[in-house]
Each structure stands twice: as C-alpha cells, then as structure tokens.
XYZ file of C-alpha atoms in Angstrom:
325
model
C 150.579 -13.905 43.206
C 147.351 -12.440 43.082
C 144.876 -14.848 43.160
C 141.853 -14.872 41.112
C 139.893 -17.955 42.496
C 139.194 -19.523 46.105
C 136.458 -22.211 47.022
C 137.093 -20.903 50.038
C 134.364 -17.963 49.330
C 132.039 -20.530 47.207
C 128.984 -22.315 48.200
C 130.097 -26.652 47.810
C 127.509 -26.914 45.013
C 129.050 -24.309 42.789
C 132.793 -25.599 43.516
C 133.318 -27.717 40.902
C 131.392 -26.375 37.656
C 133.585 -22.591 38.936
C 136.862 -24.276 38.775
C 136.160 -25.944 35.581
C 135.116 -22.503 33.788
C 138.490 -20.773 35.575
C 140.690 -23.562 34.136
C 139.130 -23.587 30.407
C 138.914 -19.544 30.438
C 142.475 -19.324 31.298
C 144.978 -22.362 30.887
C 142.949 -25.114 28.133
C 139.458 -26.996 28.104
C 140.116 -30.523 29.894
C 137.763 -32.367 31.995
C 138.599 -32.224 35.854
C 137.548 -34.999 38.401
C 137.571 -34.097 42.369
C 137.101 -37.699 44.244
C 136.127 -35.038 47.736
C 132.385 -34.199 47.937
C 131.317 -30.986 47.044
C 132.158 -29.702 50.282
C 135.500 -30.673 50.974
C 136.997 -29.305 47.171
C 139.685 -26.665 47.854
C 141.240 -24.547 45.652
C 143.237 -21.547 45.288
C 144.758 -20.527 41.810
C 146.735 -17.789 40.490
C 147.393 -16.023 37.378
C 150.389 -14.039 35.532
C 150.747 -13.292 31.977
C 153.993 -12.468 30.387
C 153.228 -11.669 26.843
C 152.490 -14.834 25.412
C 153.834 -16.756 28.501
C 150.998 -16.927 30.881
C 151.532 -18.708 34.414
C 148.931 -20.320 36.310
C 149.713 -21.452 40.247
C 147.127 -23.582 41.655
C 147.099 -24.683 44.987
C 144.329 -27.771 45.516
C 142.851 -30.995 47.174
C 143.384 -33.717 44.914
C 142.491 -34.026 41.435
C 142.374 -35.345 38.317
C 142.441 -33.817 35.090
C 142.259 -35.559 31.001
C 142.712 -33.490 27.788
C 140.059 -35.927 25.867
C 140.905 -36.975 22.836
C 137.668 -34.782 21.806
C 138.924 -30.936 23.378
C 142.154 -32.127 22.031
C 140.925 -31.912 17.971
C 139.480 -28.347 19.343
C 140.488 -26.114 16.091
C 142.669 -23.834 18.340
C 145.994 -22.483 18.850
C 148.714 -25.667 19.474
C 149.851 -25.196 23.177
C 152.851 -26.366 25.283
C 152.765 -26.376 29.101
C 155.149 -26.780 31.486
C 153.838 -28.106 34.965
C 156.514 -27.259 37.451
C 155.723 -29.262 40.880
C 156.613 -27.141 44.302
C 155.465 -29.947 46.784
C 154.261 -34.013 46.462
C 154.278 -35.896 43.131
C 152.219 -35.924 40.390
C 152.123 -38.370 37.284
C 151.943 -37.293 34.116
C 150.891 -39.188 31.402
C 151.318 -38.574 27.691
C 151.405 -40.181 24.245
C 152.872 -43.633 25.980
C 155.080 -41.968 28.643
C 154.384 -41.751 31.952
C 156.631 -39.905 34.836
C 156.563 -38.853 38.456
C 157.358 -35.332 38.974
C 158.744 -34.371 42.487
C 159.337 -31.193 44.247
C 161.588 -29.586 41.649
C 160.720 -31.712 38.604
C 158.590 -30.868 35.919
C 157.709 -31.714 32.331
C 156.239 -30.294 29.445
C 152.975 -31.869 27.737
C 150.735 -30.631 24.561
C 147.618 -29.207 24.210
C 147.218 -31.591 20.521
C 147.930 -34.239 22.118
C 145.404 -36.673 25.370
C 146.295 -36.041 28.011
C 146.110 -36.871 32.085
C 147.366 -35.299 34.839
C 147.345 -37.147 38.356
C 147.246 -34.829 42.102
C 146.324 -38.155 43.907
C 148.110 -36.056 47.080
C 146.371 -33.023 46.395
C 148.137 -29.857 43.655
C 151.043 -27.561 44.508
C 151.697 -26.888 40.946
C 152.966 -24.021 38.602
C 151.342 -24.549 34.788
C 153.172 -22.085 32.332
C 151.426 -22.563 28.954
C 152.811 -20.353 25.351
C 152.047 -21.176 22.114
C 153.697 -24.328 20.806
C 155.269 -21.449 17.952
C 156.672 -19.590 20.198
C 159.521 -22.889 21.164
C 159.731 -22.848 17.148
C 160.810 -26.730 17.285
C 160.806 -29.467 15.546
C 156.856 -31.387 16.046
C 158.627 -34.886 16.123
C 161.113 -33.626 18.457
C 158.475 -32.080 20.841
C 157.024 -35.243 21.107
C 159.915 -37.243 22.004
C 160.003 -34.675 25.157
C 156.301 -34.665 26.099
C 156.036 -36.609 29.663
C 159.593 -36.703 30.563
C 160.753 -36.173 34.028
C 162.971 -32.792 33.847
C 164.943 -32.254 37.235
C 167.697 -31.505 39.925
C 169.820 -34.423 38.494
C 170.350 -32.445 35.208
C 171.796 -29.062 35.559
C 170.500 -27.580 33.340
C 166.890 -28.132 34.241
C 167.609 -27.667 37.916
C 168.491 -24.344 37.030
C 165.795 -24.062 34.486
C 163.778 -25.252 37.374
C 164.880 -22.107 39.807
C 164.047 -19.661 37.198
C 160.797 -20.426 36.499
C 160.149 -20.611 40.142
C 161.333 -17.217 40.642
C 159.349 -16.201 37.315
C 155.923 -17.570 38.761
C 156.737 -15.518 41.743
C 157.109 -12.268 41.980
C 154.159 -10.379 41.001
C 156.106 -6.829 40.146
C 157.436 -8.858 36.877
C 154.519 -8.790 35.260
C 154.217 -5.255 34.984
C 155.378 -3.222 31.855
C 159.005 -3.677 30.984
C 159.410 -6.758 33.178
C 157.178 -8.859 31.383
C 158.519 -8.222 28.026
C 162.147 -8.254 28.985
C 161.053 -11.735 30.411
C 159.919 -13.579 27.734
C 162.202 -13.921 24.930
C 164.691 -15.874 27.259
C 161.754 -17.600 29.082
C 161.386 -19.159 26.175
C 165.000 -19.266 25.160
C 165.642 -21.182 28.291
C 162.956 -23.639 27.871
C 163.961 -24.256 24.001
C 167.810 -25.536 25.577
C 166.401 -27.268 27.842
C 164.463 -29.745 25.393
C 166.748 -29.502 22.639
C 169.593 -30.290 25.035
C 167.730 -33.230 26.251
C 167.125 -35.234 23.124
C 170.683 -34.396 22.288
C 169.988 -32.037 18.986
C 173.548 -29.917 20.692
C 173.554 -27.598 17.468
C 169.517 -26.178 18.640
C 171.121 -26.033 22.110
C 173.839 -24.159 21.761
C 172.279 -21.428 20.805
C 169.242 -20.512 23.436
C 172.301 -21.419 25.789
C 174.313 -18.570 24.193
C 171.197 -16.217 24.414
C 169.754 -16.708 27.927
C 173.930 -16.463 29.556
C 174.116 -12.641 30.062
C 170.239 -12.912 31.786
C 171.449 -16.371 33.696
C 174.803 -14.510 34.467
C 173.383 -11.337 36.066
C 170.397 -13.315 38.073
C 173.329 -15.392 39.588
C 174.927 -12.420 40.634
C 171.936 -11.175 42.077
C 171.195 -13.943 43.947
C 175.090 -13.896 45.555
C 174.978 -9.572 45.587
C 175.892 -10.104 49.700
C 179.412 -12.495 49.431
C 182.184 -10.538 49.988
C 184.420 -13.283 47.512
C 181.634 -12.180 44.592
C 184.444 -11.313 41.770
C 183.920 -11.565 38.206
C 186.432 -14.955 38.633
C 184.044 -16.754 40.520
C 181.154 -15.448 38.448
C 182.797 -17.106 35.246
C 183.101 -20.511 37.478
C 180.015 -20.251 38.368
C 179.200 -20.778 34.131
C 181.245 -22.882 32.854
C 183.582 -19.851 31.150
C 186.640 -18.081 30.919
C 186.611 -14.251 32.237
C 187.580 -12.794 29.250
C 184.200 -14.475 27.929
C 182.015 -13.229 31.050
C 183.073 -9.714 30.009
C 182.633 -9.779 26.070
C 178.857 -12.004 27.356
C 178.291 -8.647 29.475
C 179.329 -6.111 27.080
C 176.977 -6.880 24.399
C 174.253 -6.394 26.734
C 176.080 -3.672 27.799
C 176.756 -4.384 31.248
C 179.986 -2.946 32.419
C 180.478 -6.048 35.383
C 181.736 -3.548 38.359
C 179.226 -0.626 37.745
C 176.461 -2.938 37.674
C 177.266 -4.607 41.001
C 177.919 -1.387 42.600
C 174.848 -0.097 41.669
C 172.825 -3.013 42.681
C 174.614 -3.111 45.987
C 174.018 0.854 46.845
C 169.939 -0.150 45.680
C 169.733 -2.868 48.189
C 171.901 -0.453 51.337
C 169.548 2.277 50.156
C 165.881 0.067 50.794
C 167.117 -1.231 54.016
C 168.265 2.137 55.260
C 164.629 3.231 54.525
C 163.354 0.143 55.708
C 161.530 -1.001 58.976
C 164.938 -2.588 60.432
C 167.078 0.400 59.485
C 167.919 1.255 62.995
C 169.554 -1.759 64.220
C 172.699 -1.668 62.866
C 174.790 0.946 61.795
C 174.991 2.609 58.675
C 178.267 0.942 58.180
C 177.141 -2.326 58.815
C 174.558 -2.263 56.503
C 176.887 -1.407 53.994
C 179.701 -3.911 54.995
C 176.430 -6.299 54.493
C 176.298 -5.472 50.416
C 180.235 -5.539 49.754
C 181.141 -2.088 50.440
C 184.088 -3.063 53.422
C 185.250 0.590 53.859
C 182.908 2.749 55.888
C 183.888 5.860 54.163
C 184.260 4.712 50.150
C 180.748 3.631 50.735
C 179.515 6.836 52.074
C 181.343 8.657 49.080
C 179.363 6.222 46.551
C 176.805 6.348 47.920
C 176.359 10.238 47.629
C 177.757 10.280 44.581
C 174.372 7.789 43.058
C 171.963 9.541 45.052
C 173.323 13.082 45.740
C 172.868 12.183 49.721
C 174.380 10.616 52.399
C 174.018 6.544 52.938
C 173.598 8.774 57.199
C 170.926 11.511 55.541
C 169.342 8.980 53.352
C 168.057 6.933 56.736
C 167.378 9.739 58.674
C 165.173 11.325 56.414
C 163.601 7.721 54.953
C 163.595 5.087 58.413
C 161.172 4.912 61.031
C 160.923 6.666 63.948
C 161.953 5.574 67.069
C 165.515 4.003 69.207
C 168.402 4.298 67.225
C 171.640 2.343 66.516
C 174.037 5.025 67.225
C 177.196 5.805 64.255
C-alpha cells in the first residue's frame, strides 16, 4: 500500500497537526494525543479504497485516539470500523466495554458513540471503515458486539483476520474490477462474524453461504502447490461435502479442475519468465505447481498459451547461465 503520509519528511513542529488533519480527512474526526515530544513523533499511513470500504494502514509511535461525545454527535453518515492488530497490543473502549487486542485480533466500533483507542506500545494496525448501512444489521446488535475481542480463538474470526490482512496488503486488489469484486464478500464476511458471535444463526447462515465460493477459491490459491490438492481435501477444509463443493463453485461459473489447472499454469508462466527461471528445469517448475508428468505439462501449457514452456522461458526469461532442460 502506497504511503500517503510519512512524518519523517516533516518538520517536528508540524507533525502533530499534519497527522490530525490526515486522519480527519481520510478516516474520521478524532482527538489524537501523542505522549512523546514532537521530534519523536513518527507516523506512516497508507490508504486503500474498495468501493465503500476504506482501509487505513498505520505504523506509529505511541498514541491515544479519542472519538469524543462532541465529535460523535457530528451530523455525518454513521460508520463502522474494524480495527485489526498486526503486532503488539492495543485497547479498544466503547459502550462501557474494553477489549485488549493482540496480533491477529480485531474489534469493531462505531462513529456514533464515543470511543477510545490506546496504543501504548505504538501502532501497527489496519483500520477498515464502511458505512453502517452497508452491513444492514440492527443497531442493537452492533452495539452488543462493539469493543469485543474477535481473534484466532474463534474459527470464523480467524478466517476474517486472515482475509482482511491479505486485503490490506495487496495493492492490485484496489484497482478496477478487482476492487468492486471484493466489496460484497468483505461486507458479508464481516456480517457473518458479527451475527454468529451474537448468536443470530438466521442472519449468520446467509453471509456464510454467500462468501463460501470466495473462501474456497482463496483457500485453493494458497494451496495450489500442494501435490495432494483434491476435491475431497478442499471440501473437508470447509466442512462441506464434495457434492456441495461442486454445486457452490458451479453457481459461480467455476469448473474446479479447469480453474485449478488455469491458476497453476499461470504460476508456471510467471516463474518461467522470472529472474530465477534458469535455476531449475522446466519440468521441475511444472512439478512445483502440481504437474507431475512433464509431457502433460508441456502439452497443456502450449494449449493454453500457444507456446511450449521452454520456448516461453527462452523468450521471456532473463539471460545468463542456463540450467539444462
């Protein structure tokens, strides 16, 4: 994520005001207290946007952030925040509750009620912001789940933590059709976490099913190189039958075998044109991505791209010493 603010390039006397202005403009109006001298204030902020979903990734020295009663009464669109802790700890206080966040934990809080965020150890955090209306959840339910630690101990929260961490880290997802494609699944996944924690199984089932295809394809992408990748293993990882797996993917227009093959070929194509392409044989590259038979690999690669994998490497890979084959 490209930084939009780095106080290292600012005079010390300007840092506090510039940070406050940047947060007010890009996130929400809050009071910010830096417990260190101006010369020691260090803040680095990056922003990303996915339709109505905005992410602010921040690293900073110790700070306390307060949304006061006065600021919470400001006449603006009600917002919901998801604060995801990456390292160290922080404290979230709202609606008479407080929760401690460790690495991988997250909590939600709202703009319409006062809150306090304490980062005594410094900030390493992703802040996601979306309109409260986008979640389409009752106000009472949201109040009940604010300032609650949601983390690795909860399987669904663990999934959401991994997902939102990846979302914040990949700049390419913020462009064009990719950005629009992740909006609805992101919102539905958050809805699923909050409604299931609240015990509202009726509201939880729909978002879980709605995001199942996305979660399956994301899981497959992270296991593309596994030699034992199979429909049975994929289904088991998501607690569904193989029949249900095929039905879910079919509704998204995905043929499992073809989809996996296409992604594996794309990884091979990328590696064969990369800086280390000549450090291993073409056949070894194919095996690395699940193509055990070298002849079959060459055939499907040429069918997909109109050129053999060796020819592709020779035309697009870097020069220098070659690994035979």
